PDB file of C-alpha atoms in Angstrom:
ATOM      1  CA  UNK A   1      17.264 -16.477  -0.909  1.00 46.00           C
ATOM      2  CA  UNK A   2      16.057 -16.271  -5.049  1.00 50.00           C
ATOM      3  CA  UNK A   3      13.925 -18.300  -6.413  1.00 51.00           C
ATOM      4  CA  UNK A   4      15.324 -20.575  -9.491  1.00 53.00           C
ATOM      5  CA  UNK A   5      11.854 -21.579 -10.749  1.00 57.00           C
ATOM      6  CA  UNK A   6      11.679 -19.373 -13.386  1.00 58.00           C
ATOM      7  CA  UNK A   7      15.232 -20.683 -14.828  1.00 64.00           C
ATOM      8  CA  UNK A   8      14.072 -24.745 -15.010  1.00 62.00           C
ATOM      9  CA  UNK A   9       9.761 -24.956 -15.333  1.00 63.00           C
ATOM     10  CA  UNK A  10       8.364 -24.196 -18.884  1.00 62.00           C
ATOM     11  CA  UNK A  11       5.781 -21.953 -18.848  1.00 63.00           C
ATOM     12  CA  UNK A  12       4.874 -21.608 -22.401  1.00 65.00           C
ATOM     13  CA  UNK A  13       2.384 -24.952 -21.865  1.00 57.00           C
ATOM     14  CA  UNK A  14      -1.065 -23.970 -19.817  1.00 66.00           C
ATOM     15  CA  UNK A  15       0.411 -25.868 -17.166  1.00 70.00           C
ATOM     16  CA  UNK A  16       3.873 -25.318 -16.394  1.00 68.00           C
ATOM     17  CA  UNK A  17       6.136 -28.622 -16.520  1.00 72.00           C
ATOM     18  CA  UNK A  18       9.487 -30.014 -15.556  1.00 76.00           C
ATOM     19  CA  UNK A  19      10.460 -31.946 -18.087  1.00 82.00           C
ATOM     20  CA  UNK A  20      13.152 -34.676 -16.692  1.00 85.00           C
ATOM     21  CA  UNK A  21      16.054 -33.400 -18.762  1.00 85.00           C
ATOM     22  CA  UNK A  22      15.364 -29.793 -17.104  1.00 82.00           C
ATOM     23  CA  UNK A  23      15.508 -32.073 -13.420  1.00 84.00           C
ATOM     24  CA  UNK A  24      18.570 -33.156 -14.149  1.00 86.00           C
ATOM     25  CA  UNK A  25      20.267 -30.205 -14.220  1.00 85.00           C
ATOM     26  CA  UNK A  26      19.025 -28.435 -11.476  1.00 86.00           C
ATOM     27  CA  UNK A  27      21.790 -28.830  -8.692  1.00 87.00           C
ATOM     28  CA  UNK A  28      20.894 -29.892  -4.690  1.00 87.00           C
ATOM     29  CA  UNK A  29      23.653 -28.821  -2.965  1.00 90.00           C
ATOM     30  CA  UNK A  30      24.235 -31.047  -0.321  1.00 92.00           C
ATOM     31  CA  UNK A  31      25.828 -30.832   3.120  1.00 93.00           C
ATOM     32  CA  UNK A  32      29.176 -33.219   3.970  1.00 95.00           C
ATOM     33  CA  UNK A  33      28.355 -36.063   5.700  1.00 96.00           C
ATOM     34  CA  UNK A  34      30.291 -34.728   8.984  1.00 97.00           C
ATOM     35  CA  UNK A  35      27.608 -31.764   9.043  1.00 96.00           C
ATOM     36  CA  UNK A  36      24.426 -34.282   8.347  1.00 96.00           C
ATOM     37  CA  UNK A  37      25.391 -36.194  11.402  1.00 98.00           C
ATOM     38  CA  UNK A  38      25.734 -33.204  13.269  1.00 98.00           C
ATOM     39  CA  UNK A  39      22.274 -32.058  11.939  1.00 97.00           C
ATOM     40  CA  UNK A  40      21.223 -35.547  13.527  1.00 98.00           C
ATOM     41  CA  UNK A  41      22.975 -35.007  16.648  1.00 98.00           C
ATOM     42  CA  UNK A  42      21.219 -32.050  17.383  1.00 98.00           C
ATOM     43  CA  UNK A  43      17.417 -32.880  16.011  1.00 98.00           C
ATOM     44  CA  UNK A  44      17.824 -36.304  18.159  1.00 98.00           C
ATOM     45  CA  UNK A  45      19.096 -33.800  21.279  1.00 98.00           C
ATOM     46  CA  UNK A  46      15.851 -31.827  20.407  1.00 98.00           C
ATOM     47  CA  UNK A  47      13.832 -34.804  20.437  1.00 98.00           C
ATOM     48  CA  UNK A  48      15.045 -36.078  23.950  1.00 98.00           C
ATOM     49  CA  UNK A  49      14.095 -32.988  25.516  1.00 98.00           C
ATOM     50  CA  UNK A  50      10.612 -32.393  23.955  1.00 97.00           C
ATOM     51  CA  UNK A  51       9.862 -35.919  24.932  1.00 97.00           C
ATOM     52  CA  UNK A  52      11.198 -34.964  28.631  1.00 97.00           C
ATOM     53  CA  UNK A  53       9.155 -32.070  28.317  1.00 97.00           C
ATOM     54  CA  UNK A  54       6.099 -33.623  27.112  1.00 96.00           C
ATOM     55  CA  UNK A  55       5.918 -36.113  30.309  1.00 96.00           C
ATOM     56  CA  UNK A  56       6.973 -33.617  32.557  1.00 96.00           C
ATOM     57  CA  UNK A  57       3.880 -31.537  31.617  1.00 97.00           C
ATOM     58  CA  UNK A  58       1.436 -35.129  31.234  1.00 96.00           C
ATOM     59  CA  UNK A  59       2.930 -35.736  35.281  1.00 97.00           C
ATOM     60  CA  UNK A  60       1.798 -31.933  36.285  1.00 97.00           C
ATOM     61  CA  UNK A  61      -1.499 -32.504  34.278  1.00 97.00           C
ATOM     62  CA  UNK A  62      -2.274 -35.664  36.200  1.00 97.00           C
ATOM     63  CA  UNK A  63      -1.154 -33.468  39.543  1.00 97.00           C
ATOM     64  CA  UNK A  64      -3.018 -30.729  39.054  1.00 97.00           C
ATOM     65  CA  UNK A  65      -6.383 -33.215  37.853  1.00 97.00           C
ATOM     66  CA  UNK A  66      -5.877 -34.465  41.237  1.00 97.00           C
ATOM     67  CA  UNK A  67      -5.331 -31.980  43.297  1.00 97.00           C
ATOM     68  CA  UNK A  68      -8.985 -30.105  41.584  1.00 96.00           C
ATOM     69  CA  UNK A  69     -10.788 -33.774  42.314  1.00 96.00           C
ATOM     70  CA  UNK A  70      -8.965 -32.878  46.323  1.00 95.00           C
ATOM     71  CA  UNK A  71     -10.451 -29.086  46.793  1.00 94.00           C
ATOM     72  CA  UNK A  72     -13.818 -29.737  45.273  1.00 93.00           C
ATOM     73  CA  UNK A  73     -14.386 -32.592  47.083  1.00 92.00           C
ATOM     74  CA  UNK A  74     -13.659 -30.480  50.093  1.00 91.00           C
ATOM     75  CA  UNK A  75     -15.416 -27.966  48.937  1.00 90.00           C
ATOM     76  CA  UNK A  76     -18.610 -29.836  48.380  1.00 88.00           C
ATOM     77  CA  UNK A  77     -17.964 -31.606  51.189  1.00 87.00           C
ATOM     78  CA  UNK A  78     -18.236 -28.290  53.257  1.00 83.00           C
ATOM     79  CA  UNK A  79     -21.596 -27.701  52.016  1.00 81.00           C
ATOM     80  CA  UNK A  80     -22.770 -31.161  52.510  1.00 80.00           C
ATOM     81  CA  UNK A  81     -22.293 -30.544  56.316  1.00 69.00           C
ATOM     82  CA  UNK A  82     -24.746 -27.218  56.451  1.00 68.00           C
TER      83      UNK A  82
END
């Protein structure tokens, strides 16, 4: 991948500028709209499975809270009684 920079911003000025006429003529290549969708397919498939993800892991968090709270109460509990 180049870098077109060079080719569109002016840097004769202190700060280097775009001027619009320069923006118009720089070219975004675009994909067809059969490829976008698929693009949106795929992040949304993404997006289901973090969020599956995510509460699978908050569900084993809450677990895993509860099951400490369960051994050191039966830890302490074993103390208590000597």
């Amino acid at each position: 991948m180049q870098t077109l920079t060079p080719k569109f911003v002016n840097f004769d000025a202190t700060i280097p500028s775009l001027s619009m006429e320069k923006m118009k003529k720089i070219e975004v290549l675009i994909p067809a709209k059969i490829i976008q969708d698929q693009i949106a397919n795929d992040i949304e498939m993404i997006q289901i499975i973090f969020n599956k993800i995510n509460y699978n892991i908050e569900k084993e968090i809450k677990f895993l809270k509860k099951q400490q709270n369960f051994y050191r109460n039966l830890i302490f509990d074993k103390f208590k009684n000597l």
